[in-house]
Coordinates of C-alpha atoms (C1' of nucleotides) in Angstrom, one line a residue:
Chain A
M6 CA 23.7 -33.3 3.7
G7 CA 20.7 -35.2 5.2
K8 CA 19.3 -32.3 7.2
L9 CA 15.7 -32.3 6.2
T10 CA 14.0 -31.5 9.5
A11 CA 10.5 -30.4 10.3
D12 CA 11.8 -27.1 11.4
A13 CA 13.7 -26.5 8.2
I14 CA 10.6 -27.3 6.2
V15 CA 8.4 -24.9 8.3
E16 CA 11.0 -22.1 8.1
R17 CA 11.3 -22.4 4.3
A18 CA 7.5 -22.5 4.1
L19 CA 7.2 -19.3 6.0
E20 CA 9.9 -17.7 3.8
I21 CA 7.9 -18.5 0.7
G22 CA 4.7 -17.4 2.2
D23 CA 6.1 -14.1 3.3
A24 CA 7.7 -13.4 0.0
E25 CA 5.1 -14.7 -2.5
G26 CA 2.0 -15.2 -0.5
L27 CA 0.6 -18.3 1.2
D28 CA -0.9 -19.6 -2.1
S29 CA 2.7 -20.3 -3.3
V30 CA 3.4 -22.5 -0.3
T31 CA 2.8 -25.8 -2.0
I32 CA 4.1 -29.3 -1.1
R33 CA 5.7 -29.6 -4.5
R34 CA 7.2 -26.1 -4.6
L35 CA 8.5 -26.6 -1.1
A36 CA 10.1 -29.9 -2.1
T37 CA 12.0 -28.5 -5.1
D38 CA 13.2 -25.6 -2.9
L39 CA 14.5 -28.0 -0.4
G40 CA 16.0 -30.3 -3.0
V41 CA 13.9 -33.3 -2.3
T42 CA 11.0 -35.2 -3.6
P43 CA 7.5 -34.0 -2.6
M44 CA 6.9 -37.3 -0.9
A45 CA 9.8 -36.6 1.4
L46 CA 7.7 -34.0 3.2
Y47 CA 5.1 -36.6 4.1
W48 CA 7.5 -38.3 6.4
H49 CA 7.7 -35.2 8.5
F50 CA 4.1 -34.0 8.2
K51 CA 1.1 -36.2 7.9
N52 CA -0.5 -33.8 5.4
K53 CA -0.6 -30.2 4.4
E54 CA -3.0 -29.3 7.3
Q55 CA -0.3 -30.4 9.7
L56 CA 2.3 -28.4 7.9
L57 CA 0.1 -25.3 8.2
A58 CA -0.3 -26.0 11.9
G59 CA 3.5 -26.2 12.1
M60 CA 3.8 -22.9 10.4
A61 CA 1.3 -21.3 12.8
D62 CA 3.1 -22.8 15.8
H63 CA 6.4 -21.4 14.6
L64 CA 4.8 -18.1 14.1
V65 CA 3.5 -17.4 17.6
D66 CA 6.2 -19.5 19.3
G67 CA 8.6 -17.4 21.3
F68 CA 5.8 -15.4 22.7
A69 CA 4.7 -16.5 26.1
P70 CA 2.3 -14.3 27.9
R71 CA 3.5 -13.4 31.4
S72 CA 0.8 -13.5 34.0
G73 CA 0.0 -13.4 37.6
D74 CA 2.3 -10.6 38.7
G75 CA -0.5 -8.8 40.5
R76 CA -1.1 -6.0 38.0
P77 CA -4.7 -5.1 37.1
W78 CA -6.1 -7.5 34.5
Q79 CA -6.7 -4.8 32.0
E80 CA -2.9 -4.1 31.8
E81 CA -2.1 -7.8 31.5
L82 CA -4.7 -8.3 28.8
R83 CA -3.4 -5.4 26.9
E84 CA 0.1 -6.6 27.1
L85 CA -1.0 -10.0 25.9
V86 CA -2.8 -8.6 22.9
E87 CA -0.1 -6.2 22.0
G88 CA 2.5 -8.9 22.3
L89 CA 0.6 -11.3 20.0
I90 CA 0.2 -8.5 17.4
R91 CA 3.9 -7.7 17.6
V92 CA 4.9 -11.3 17.1
L93 CA 2.5 -11.8 14.2
R94 CA 3.7 -8.7 12.5
R95 CA 7.0 -10.3 11.9
H96 CA 5.5 -12.5 9.1
P97 CA 3.3 -10.9 6.5
C98 CA 1.6 -14.2 5.8
A99 CA 0.7 -14.7 9.5
K100 CA -2.9 -13.8 9.2
D101 CA -3.5 -16.2 6.3
V102 CA -1.8 -19.0 8.1
L103 CA -3.8 -18.6 11.2
E104 CA -7.0 -18.3 9.2
Q105 CA -6.5 -21.7 7.6
T106 CA -5.5 -23.4 10.8
D107 CA -7.5 -25.2 13.4
H108 CA -6.1 -23.3 16.4
T109 CA -6.5 -26.3 18.7
D110 CA -3.7 -27.9 16.6
V111 CA -1.3 -25.1 17.5
P112 CA 0.3 -25.5 21.0
S113 CA 1.8 -22.1 21.2
F114 CA -1.5 -20.5 20.3
L115 CA -3.2 -22.6 22.9
K116 CA -0.9 -21.1 25.5
V117 CA -1.9 -17.6 24.6
W118 CA -5.5 -18.7 24.5
N119 CA -5.2 -20.2 27.9
G120 CA -3.6 -17.0 29.2
S121 CA -6.4 -14.8 28.0
L122 CA -9.0 -17.2 29.3
G123 CA -7.4 -17.0 32.8
L124 CA -7.3 -13.2 32.6
A125 CA -10.9 -13.0 31.6
R126 CA -11.8 -15.2 34.6
S127 CA -9.8 -13.1 37.0
A128 CA -11.6 -10.0 35.7
G129 CA -14.8 -11.5 37.1
F130 CA -16.4 -12.8 33.9
G131 CA -18.2 -16.1 34.0
P132 CA -17.1 -19.2 32.0
K133 CA -19.2 -18.5 29.0
E134 CA -18.4 -14.8 28.8
S135 CA -14.7 -15.6 29.3
C136 CA -14.7 -18.0 26.3
L137 CA -16.3 -15.4 24.1
I138 CA -14.0 -12.6 25.3
S139 CA -10.8 -14.5 24.7
R140 CA -12.1 -15.5 21.3
F141 CA -12.9 -12.0 20.3
L142 CA -9.6 -10.7 21.6
L143 CA -7.5 -13.2 19.8
E144 CA -9.4 -13.0 16.6
G145 CA -9.2 -9.2 16.9
A146 CA -5.5 -9.3 17.4
I147 CA -5.0 -11.5 14.3
S148 CA -7.2 -9.2 12.3
I149 CA -5.3 -6.2 13.5
A150 CA -1.9 -7.7 12.8
G151 CA -3.0 -8.8 9.4
S152 CA -4.5 -5.7 7.9
S153 CA -2.3 -2.7 7.7
G154 CA -1.9 -3.0 4.0
H155 CA -4.1 -6.0 3.1
V156 CA -1.4 -7.5 1.0
H157 CA -0.1 -10.4 2.9
R158 CA 3.4 -10.7 1.5
R159 CA 6.5 -8.6 1.6
L160 CA 6.8 -6.2 -1.3
P161 CA 9.4 -3.7 -2.5
D162 CA 8.4 -0.2 -1.6
D163 CA 7.7 1.0 -5.1
E164 CA 5.4 -1.9 -5.8
A165 CA 3.5 -1.3 -2.5
A166 CA 3.1 2.4 -3.4
E167 CA 1.8 1.5 -6.8
L168 CA -0.7 -0.9 -5.3
R169 CA -2.0 1.8 -3.0
R170 CA -2.2 4.2 -5.9
V171 CA -4.4 1.8 -7.9
K172 CA -6.5 1.0 -4.9
R173 CA -7.1 4.7 -4.3
L174 CA -8.1 5.3 -8.0
R175 CA -10.4 2.4 -7.9
L176 CA -12.3 3.8 -5.0
Q177 CA -12.3 7.3 -6.5
S178 CA -13.8 6.1 -9.7
L179 CA -16.8 4.5 -8.0
P180 CA -20.2 6.1 -8.7
V181 CA -20.2 9.0 -6.2
G182 CA -24.0 9.0 -6.0
V183 CA -24.0 5.5 -4.5
Y184 CA -20.8 5.5 -2.5
P185 CA -20.3 9.2 -1.5
Y186 CA -18.2 8.5 1.6
L187 CA -16.0 5.9 -0.1
V188 CA -15.2 8.3 -2.9
E189 CA -14.6 11.2 -0.6
M190 CA -12.3 9.2 1.7
A191 CA -10.5 7.2 -0.9
E192 CA -7.2 8.5 0.2
P193 CA -7.2 7.5 3.9
M194 CA -8.9 4.3 2.9
A195 CA -6.1 3.3 0.5
E196 CA -3.3 4.3 2.9
G197 CA -2.1 1.5 5.0
G198 CA -1.4 4.2 7.5
D199 CA 1.2 4.0 10.2
E200 CA 1.0 0.5 11.7
E201 CA 1.5 2.1 15.1
F202 CA -1.6 4.2 14.9
Y203 CA -3.5 1.4 13.5
D204 CA -2.5 -1.0 16.2
S205 CA -3.0 1.2 19.2
F206 CA -6.4 2.3 17.8
G207 CA -7.5 -1.3 17.3
V208 CA -6.3 -2.4 20.7
D209 CA -7.9 0.5 22.4
L210 CA -11.2 -0.4 20.7
L211 CA -11.0 -4.0 21.7
L212 CA -10.1 -3.3 25.3
G213 CA -12.4 -0.4 25.6
G214 CA -15.2 -2.8 24.6
I215 CA -14.2 -5.3 27.2
D216 CA -14.0 -2.6 29.9
T217 CA -17.5 -1.5 29.1
L218 CA -18.8 -5.1 29.4
A219 CA -16.9 -5.5 32.7
A220 CA -18.4 -2.3 34.1
R221 CA -21.9 -3.4 33.2
H222 CA -21.2 -6.9 34.5
S223 CA -20.3 -5.7 38.0
G224 CA -23.0 -3.0 37.9
E225 CA -26.0 -5.3 37.5
Chain B
M96 CA -33.0 -25.3 -21.6
G97 CA -30.4 -22.7 -22.2
K98 CA -30.8 -21.0 -18.9
L99 CA -27.3 -20.8 -17.6
T100 CA -27.1 -17.4 -16.0
A101 CA -24.6 -15.8 -13.7
D102 CA -27.2 -15.8 -11.0
A103 CA -27.9 -19.5 -11.4
I104 CA -24.2 -20.2 -11.1
V105 CA -23.8 -18.1 -8.0
E106 CA -26.8 -19.7 -6.4
R107 CA -25.7 -23.2 -7.0
A108 CA -22.2 -22.3 -5.8
L109 CA -23.6 -21.0 -2.5
E110 CA -25.7 -24.2 -2.1
I111 CA -22.6 -26.3 -2.5
G112 CA -20.6 -24.1 -0.2
D113 CA -23.3 -24.2 2.5
A114 CA -23.8 -27.9 2.3
E115 CA -20.2 -29.2 1.8
G116 CA -17.9 -26.3 2.6
L117 CA -16.4 -23.7 0.3
D118 CA -13.5 -26.0 -0.7
S119 CA -16.0 -28.1 -2.6
V120 CA -17.0 -25.1 -4.7
T121 CA -15.0 -25.8 -7.7
I122 CA -15.3 -24.7 -11.3
R123 CA -15.5 -28.3 -12.5
R124 CA -17.8 -29.5 -9.8
L125 CA -20.1 -26.5 -10.4
A126 CA -20.1 -27.3 -14.1
T127 CA -21.2 -30.9 -13.7
D128 CA -23.9 -29.9 -11.2
L129 CA -25.2 -27.4 -13.8
G130 CA -24.9 -29.9 -16.6
V131 CA -22.4 -27.9 -18.6
T132 CA -18.7 -27.9 -19.5
P133 CA -16.4 -26.2 -17.0
M134 CA -15.5 -23.7 -19.7
A135 CA -19.1 -22.6 -20.0
L136 CA -18.6 -20.8 -16.7
Y137 CA -15.8 -18.7 -18.1
W138 CA -18.2 -17.0 -20.3
H139 CA -20.1 -15.6 -17.3
F140 CA -17.2 -15.1 -15.0
K141 CA -13.7 -14.0 -16.0
N142 CA -12.2 -16.3 -13.4
K143 CA -12.8 -18.0 -10.1
E144 CA -12.0 -14.8 -8.2
Q145 CA -14.9 -13.0 -9.9
L146 CA -17.2 -16.0 -9.1
L147 CA -16.3 -15.6 -5.5
A148 CA -17.0 -11.9 -5.6
G149 CA -20.4 -12.8 -7.2
M150 CA -21.1 -15.1 -4.3
A151 CA -20.2 -12.4 -1.8
D152 CA -22.4 -9.9 -3.6
H153 CA -25.3 -12.3 -3.6
L154 CA -24.7 -12.9 0.1
V155 CA -25.0 -9.4 1.4
D156 CA -27.3 -8.2 -1.3
G157 CA -30.8 -7.5 0.0
F158 CA -29.4 -5.8 3.0
A159 CA -29.3 -2.0 2.6
P160 CA -28.5 0.0 5.6
R161 CA -31.0 2.7 6.3
S162 CA -29.6 6.0 7.4
G163 CA -30.1 9.6 8.2
D164 CA -33.3 9.3 10.0
G165 CA -32.1 11.5 12.8
R166 CA -31.5 8.8 15.4
P167 CA -28.3 8.8 17.4
W168 CA -25.4 7.3 15.4
Q169 CA -24.8 4.6 18.0
E170 CA -28.3 3.2 17.3
E171 CA -27.8 3.4 13.5
L172 CA -24.4 1.8 13.7
R173 CA -25.7 -1.0 15.9
E174 CA -28.6 -1.6 13.5
L175 CA -26.1 -1.8 10.6
V176 CA -23.9 -4.3 12.3
E177 CA -26.7 -6.4 13.5
G178 CA -28.3 -6.4 10.1
L179 CA -25.1 -7.5 8.4
I180 CA -24.7 -10.3 10.9
R181 CA -28.3 -11.4 10.4
V182 CA -27.8 -11.5 6.6
L183 CA -24.5 -13.4 6.8
R184 CA -26.0 -16.0 9.2
R185 CA -28.2 -17.2 6.4
H186 CA -25.3 -18.9 4.7
P187 CA -22.8 -21.0 6.7
C188 CA -20.1 -20.4 4.2
A189 CA -20.5 -16.6 4.3
K190 CA -17.4 -16.0 6.4
D191 CA -15.2 -18.1 4.2
V192 CA -16.5 -16.4 1.1
L193 CA -15.9 -12.9 2.4
E194 CA -12.4 -13.9 3.7
Q195 CA -11.3 -14.9 0.2
T196 CA -12.8 -11.9 -1.5
D197 CA -11.5 -8.5 -2.2
H198 CA -14.3 -6.4 -0.7
T199 CA -13.8 -3.6 -3.2
D200 CA -15.1 -6.1 -5.9
V201 CA -18.4 -6.5 -4.0
P202 CA -20.9 -3.7 -4.7
S203 CA -23.4 -4.7 -2.0
F204 CA -20.6 -4.8 0.6
L205 CA -19.3 -1.5 -0.5
K206 CA -22.7 0.0 0.2
V207 CA -22.6 -1.2 3.8
W208 CA -19.0 0.0 4.0
N209 CA -20.1 3.4 2.7
G210 CA -22.9 3.5 5.3
S211 CA -20.7 2.8 8.2
L212 CA -18.1 5.3 7.0
G213 CA -20.8 8.0 7.0
L214 CA -22.0 7.1 10.4
A215 CA -18.5 7.2 11.8
R216 CA -18.0 10.6 10.3
S217 CA -21.3 11.8 11.7
A218 CA -20.2 10.6 15.1
G219 CA -17.4 13.1 15.0
F220 CA -14.5 10.9 14.1
G221 CA -11.9 12.2 11.7
P222 CA -11.3 10.6 8.2
K223 CA -8.5 8.3 9.3
E224 CA -10.3 7.2 12.4
S225 CA -13.5 6.6 10.5
C226 CA -11.7 4.4 8.0
L227 CA -10.3 2.2 10.8
I228 CA -13.6 2.2 12.7
S229 CA -15.7 1.0 9.8
R230 CA -13.0 -1.6 9.0
F231 CA -13.0 -3.0 12.5
L232 CA -16.8 -2.9 12.7
L233 CA -17.3 -4.8 9.4
E234 CA -14.5 -7.3 10.0
G235 CA -15.9 -7.8 13.5
A236 CA -19.4 -8.4 12.1
I237 CA -18.1 -11.0 9.7
S238 CA -16.1 -12.7 12.4
I239 CA -19.1 -12.8 14.7
A240 CA -21.4 -14.1 12.0
G241 CA -18.9 -16.8 11.1
S242 CA -18.1 -18.3 14.4
S243 CA -20.8 -19.8 16.4
G244 CA -19.8 -23.3 15.7
H245 CA -16.6 -22.9 13.6
V246 CA -17.8 -25.4 11.1
H247 CA -18.8 -23.4 8.1
R248 CA -21.3 -25.7 6.5
R249 CA -24.7 -27.0 7.3
L250 CA -24.6 -30.3 9.2
P251 CA -27.3 -32.7 10.5
D252 CA -27.8 -32.1 14.2
D253 CA -26.3 -35.4 15.3
E254 CA -23.1 -34.8 13.3
A255 CA -22.8 -31.4 14.8
A256 CA -23.3 -32.8 18.3
E257 CA -20.6 -35.4 17.7
L258 CA -18.2 -32.7 16.5
R259 CA -18.7 -30.7 19.6
R260 CA -18.2 -33.8 21.7
V261 CA -14.9 -34.6 20.1
K262 CA -13.8 -31.0 20.4
R263 CA -14.6 -31.0 24.1
L264 CA -12.7 -34.2 24.6
R265 CA -9.7 -32.9 22.7
L266 CA -9.5 -29.9 25.0
Q267 CA -10.0 -31.9 28.1
S268 CA -7.2 -34.3 27.2
L269 CA -4.7 -31.4 26.9
P270 CA -1.9 -31.4 29.6
V271 CA -3.6 -29.6 32.5
G272 CA -0.3 -28.3 33.8
V273 CA 0.2 -26.2 30.7
Y274 CA -3.3 -25.3 29.8
P275 CA -5.2 -25.2 33.1
Y276 CA -8.0 -22.9 31.9
L277 CA -8.6 -24.6 28.6
V278 CA -9.0 -27.9 30.3
E279 CA -11.2 -26.5 33.0
M280 CA -13.4 -24.7 30.6
A281 CA -13.5 -27.2 27.8
E282 CA -17.3 -27.5 28.0
P283 CA -18.2 -23.9 27.4
M284 CA -15.4 -23.6 24.8
A285 CA -16.8 -26.5 22.8
E286 CA -20.4 -25.3 23.0
G287 CA -21.3 -23.1 20.1
G288 CA -23.6 -21.6 22.6
D289 CA -26.8 -19.8 21.6
E290 CA -26.2 -17.7 18.6
E291 CA -28.3 -14.9 20.1
F292 CA -26.1 -14.6 23.2
Y293 CA -23.0 -14.8 21.1
D294 CA -24.2 -12.1 18.7
S295 CA -25.4 -9.6 21.3
F296 CA -22.2 -10.1 23.3
G297 CA -20.0 -9.5 20.3
V298 CA -21.9 -6.5 19.1
D299 CA -21.9 -5.0 22.6
L300 CA -18.2 -5.4 22.8
L301 CA -17.6 -3.8 19.4
L302 CA -19.9 -0.8 20.0
G303 CA -18.8 -0.4 23.5
G304 CA -15.3 0.0 22.3
I305 CA -16.3 2.6 19.8
D306 CA -18.2 4.5 22.4
T307 CA -15.1 4.5 24.6
L308 CA -13.1 6.0 21.7
A309 CA -15.8 8.5 21.0
A310 CA -15.9 9.7 24.6
R311 CA -12.2 10.1 24.7
H312 CA -12.2 11.8 21.4
S313 CA -14.6 14.5 22.4
G314 CA -13.0 14.7 25.8
E315 CA -9.5 15.8 24.8
Chain C
dA67 C1' -23.7 -14.6 -27.9
dC68 C1' -23.0 -18.7 -25.8
dC69 C1' -20.9 -23.2 -25.3
dT70 C1' -17.7 -27.4 -26.4
dG71 C1' -13.1 -30.2 -26.9
dA72 C1' -8.7 -30.8 -26.2
dA73 C1' -4.7 -29.6 -24.0
dC74 C1' -1.4 -27.3 -20.4
dA75 C1' 0.5 -26.7 -16.2
dC76 C1' -0.3 -27.4 -12.0
dC77 C1' -2.2 -29.5 -7.2
dG78 C1' -2.3 -33.1 -2.7
dT79 C1' -1.8 -37.8 -1.6
dT80 C1' -1.1 -43.1 -1.7
dC81 C1' 1.5 -47.0 -2.0
dA82 C1' 5.2 -50.0 -3.0
dA83 C1' 9.9 -49.9 -3.1
dG84 C1' 14.6 -48.6 -2.2
dT85 C1' 18.7 -47.6 1.4
Chain D
dA251 C1' 14.3 -44.2 9.9
dC252 C1' 14.2 -41.6 5.9
dC253 C1' 13.6 -40.9 1.1
dT254 C1' 12.3 -42.0 -4.1
dG255 C1' 9.3 -43.3 -8.4
dA256 C1' 5.3 -43.9 -10.4
dA257 C1' 0.7 -43.3 -10.4
dC258 C1' -4.2 -41.4 -9.2
dA259 C1' -7.6 -38.2 -8.9
dC260 C1' -8.1 -33.9 -8.9
dC261 C1' -7.5 -28.5 -9.8
dG262 C1' -7.9 -23.5 -12.8
dT263 C1' -7.3 -21.7 -17.2
dT264 C1' -6.3 -20.9 -22.4
dC265 C1' -7.3 -21.3 -27.0
dA266 C1' -9.3 -22.6 -31.1
dA267 C1' -13.4 -24.2 -32.8
dG268 C1' -18.3 -25.0 -33.1
dT269 C1' -23.6 -23.1 -33.4

DNA sequence: ACCTGAACACCGTTCAAGT
DNA sequence: ACCTGAACACCGTTCAAGT
């Protein structure tokens, strides 16, 4: 079966990344998994950087921000951020992938970027402000999507629980004189917490910040 | 001269990271720079992870958040974030270092974390909310400090300018039908922009968001 | 306590060659 | 067009040994 395609490579790479962490996604490992020689991959991707970009593209692909249906820009922007977060949450390694990628190499990400840029403009922000806003928003979304447990790979429930336990104990065993709050709040710190709460909280913070800026902007 | 100390190692590591990028910070490279065998470093650091943590600690060390002087928490929180940003800006590779580090291994970072936690509590947020807030704030600060040019190493001015030029052209040569805003705003996108503008904008966004949350919190 | 030598098990990538 | 074989220049890390 001569069915080694770029898509198949990317999909297997994401599987490995989700299951064992992005560090395990290696040209050589990938090749043995796919039953080919490492050098076979170099026909489909110029180098590992391009493979990473392919993974990133696959990640956010399938999410296209709607736009221009006349709703207030706040709503559209919120939908865009929430949609991106939802898509990234499907892959535990998503954050790591996007962190190691030049976003301008990722067409699907550029689409989202373009969308948020447009929305920022339609909100009345100037060109420079809009660039910053869309950057903060997208980076914020990636950050939110990536940190509900801070372990960027899929784990069996018991292992995850054990990891939280150890993390909590580590915090609690810190010198209480130096880090009083960290010790006191070790429990909520170690909890990943419900993703839903985490997400809505983060999104509210981001959009609330933008709202503040917008108000000040039109006020002065 | 037998003066191979942990500090000397960390300092050389940061120099390499700032000048050539964090990828160039390698046990072996570091060793040859310091005129020793690679294995010499393993006496001072258990492994590379610990070395990274040492770099991170050196990075934010020297910044201790003041606190409890009776000012409104908004002011103190702002000072904390701005202070952290200012300190991180001294090293181009700071963001990359902190991204690859488990923050609970970095005492100086824990101090800042503890400070922001306390401020969030004193602002009236609950334990869970305070955890999220301090996380967002610190991640936000790191993100802001790290991305005024998106090249995380020191470059001669002409090379930096050339890099911006190429980046702008790349954006402008995108299909305008798919990415109209990116093409139109290629220039401000490629500009790193004044760091000052970038920083204050980002900090305002973050703190504005928290203010919004605080208002809602005490309102309901 | 502090460092070296030799070895192990990995990486990404190039280049010529096969079909 | 698509893949292999062999080789190059790297990694981090262990372990026994030196002083």
